[in-house]
């Protein structure tokens, strides 16, 4: 029998992809330089909290 787990709400700003890596170019020896960027709305979790928890600071 399957477990019933509550579905987590996906962040509407990043659509569940909280961290992305952006290519900024290559080094002289051919390696790629990347920059990690996290979603400012969910702070890299990919989910959003309810308004009550957000006001409580949790």
mmCIF file of C-alpha atoms in Angstrom:
data_model
loop_
_atom_site.group_PDB
_atom_site.id
_atom_site.type_symbol
_atom_site.label_atom_id
_atom_site.label_comp_id
_atom_site.label_asym_id
_atom_site.label_seq_id
_atom_site.Cartn_x
_atom_site.Cartn_y
_atom_site.Cartn_z
ATOM 1 C CA UNK A 1 0.000 0.000 0.000
ATOM 2 C CA UNK A 2 1.505 3.398 -0.934
ATOM 3 C CA UNK A 3 2.390 5.926 1.697
ATOM 4 C CA UNK A 4 0.402 9.109 1.761
ATOM 5 C CA UNK A 5 2.849 11.962 2.048
ATOM 6 C CA UNK A 6 1.736 15.554 1.677
ATOM 7 C CA UNK A 7 2.918 17.158 -1.539
ATOM 8 C CA UNK A 8 5.371 19.976 -0.995
ATOM 9 C CA UNK A 9 4.627 23.245 -2.677
ATOM 10 C CA UNK A 10 7.075 24.088 -5.436
ATOM 11 C CA UNK A 11 8.538 27.580 -5.409
ATOM 12 C CA UNK A 12 6.819 29.579 -8.131
ATOM 13 C CA UNK A 13 9.888 31.739 -8.748
ATOM 14 C CA UNK A 14 12.317 28.929 -9.631
ATOM 15 C CA UNK A 15 9.779 26.196 -10.463
ATOM 16 C CA UNK A 16 11.620 23.686 -8.285
ATOM 17 C CA UNK A 17 15.108 24.333 -9.702
ATOM 18 C CA UNK A 18 16.595 26.335 -6.808
ATOM 19 C CA UNK A 19 20.271 26.309 -7.832
ATOM 20 C CA UNK A 20 21.562 26.888 -11.339
ATOM 21 C CA UNK A 21 25.123 27.082 -12.640
ATOM 22 C CA UNK A 22 25.893 29.752 -15.202
ATOM 23 C CA UNK A 23 28.836 29.375 -17.556
ATOM 24 C CA UNK A 24 30.993 32.492 -17.498
ATOM 25 C CA UNK A 25 33.627 31.401 -20.007
ATOM 26 C CA UNK A 26 36.677 29.193 -20.226
ATOM 27 C CA UNK A 27 40.138 29.331 -18.708
ATOM 28 C CA UNK A 28 43.282 29.331 -20.887
ATOM 29 C CA UNK A 29 43.684 25.587 -20.300
ATOM 30 C CA UNK A 30 40.128 24.842 -21.542
ATOM 31 C CA UNK A 31 38.211 24.370 -18.270
ATOM 32 C CA UNK A 32 34.826 26.048 -17.899
ATOM 33 C CA UNK A 33 34.191 28.673 -15.243
ATOM 34 C CA UNK A 34 30.773 28.490 -13.628
ATOM 35 C CA UNK A 35 28.893 30.623 -11.159
ATOM 36 C CA UNK A 36 26.235 29.127 -8.869
ATOM 37 C CA UNK A 37 23.076 31.175 -8.398
ATOM 38 C CA UNK A 38 20.370 30.308 -5.861
ATOM 39 C CA UNK A 39 16.755 31.384 -5.915
ATOM 40 C CA UNK A 40 16.284 34.407 -3.631
ATOM 41 C CA UNK A 41 12.633 33.575 -2.953
ATOM 42 C CA UNK A 42 13.101 30.064 -1.515
ATOM 43 C CA UNK A 43 16.785 30.470 -0.578
ATOM 44 C CA UNK A 44 17.795 27.346 -2.480
ATOM 45 C CA UNK A 45 15.243 24.884 -1.099
ATOM 46 C CA UNK A 46 12.988 24.624 -4.154
ATOM 47 C CA UNK A 47 9.863 24.693 -2.022
ATOM 48 C CA UNK A 48 7.874 27.498 -0.520
ATOM 49 C CA UNK A 49 6.527 27.825 2.972
ATOM 50 C CA UNK A 50 3.092 28.866 4.040
ATOM 51 C CA UNK A 51 2.490 32.499 4.919
ATOM 52 C CA UNK A 52 2.168 31.708 8.648
ATOM 53 C CA UNK A 53 5.610 30.081 8.767
ATOM 54 C CA UNK A 54 7.156 32.867 6.727
ATOM 55 C CA UNK A 55 5.852 35.487 9.154
ATOM 56 C CA UNK A 56 7.176 33.492 12.114
ATOM 57 C CA UNK A 57 10.631 33.460 10.538
ATOM 58 C CA UNK A 58 10.943 29.682 10.341
#
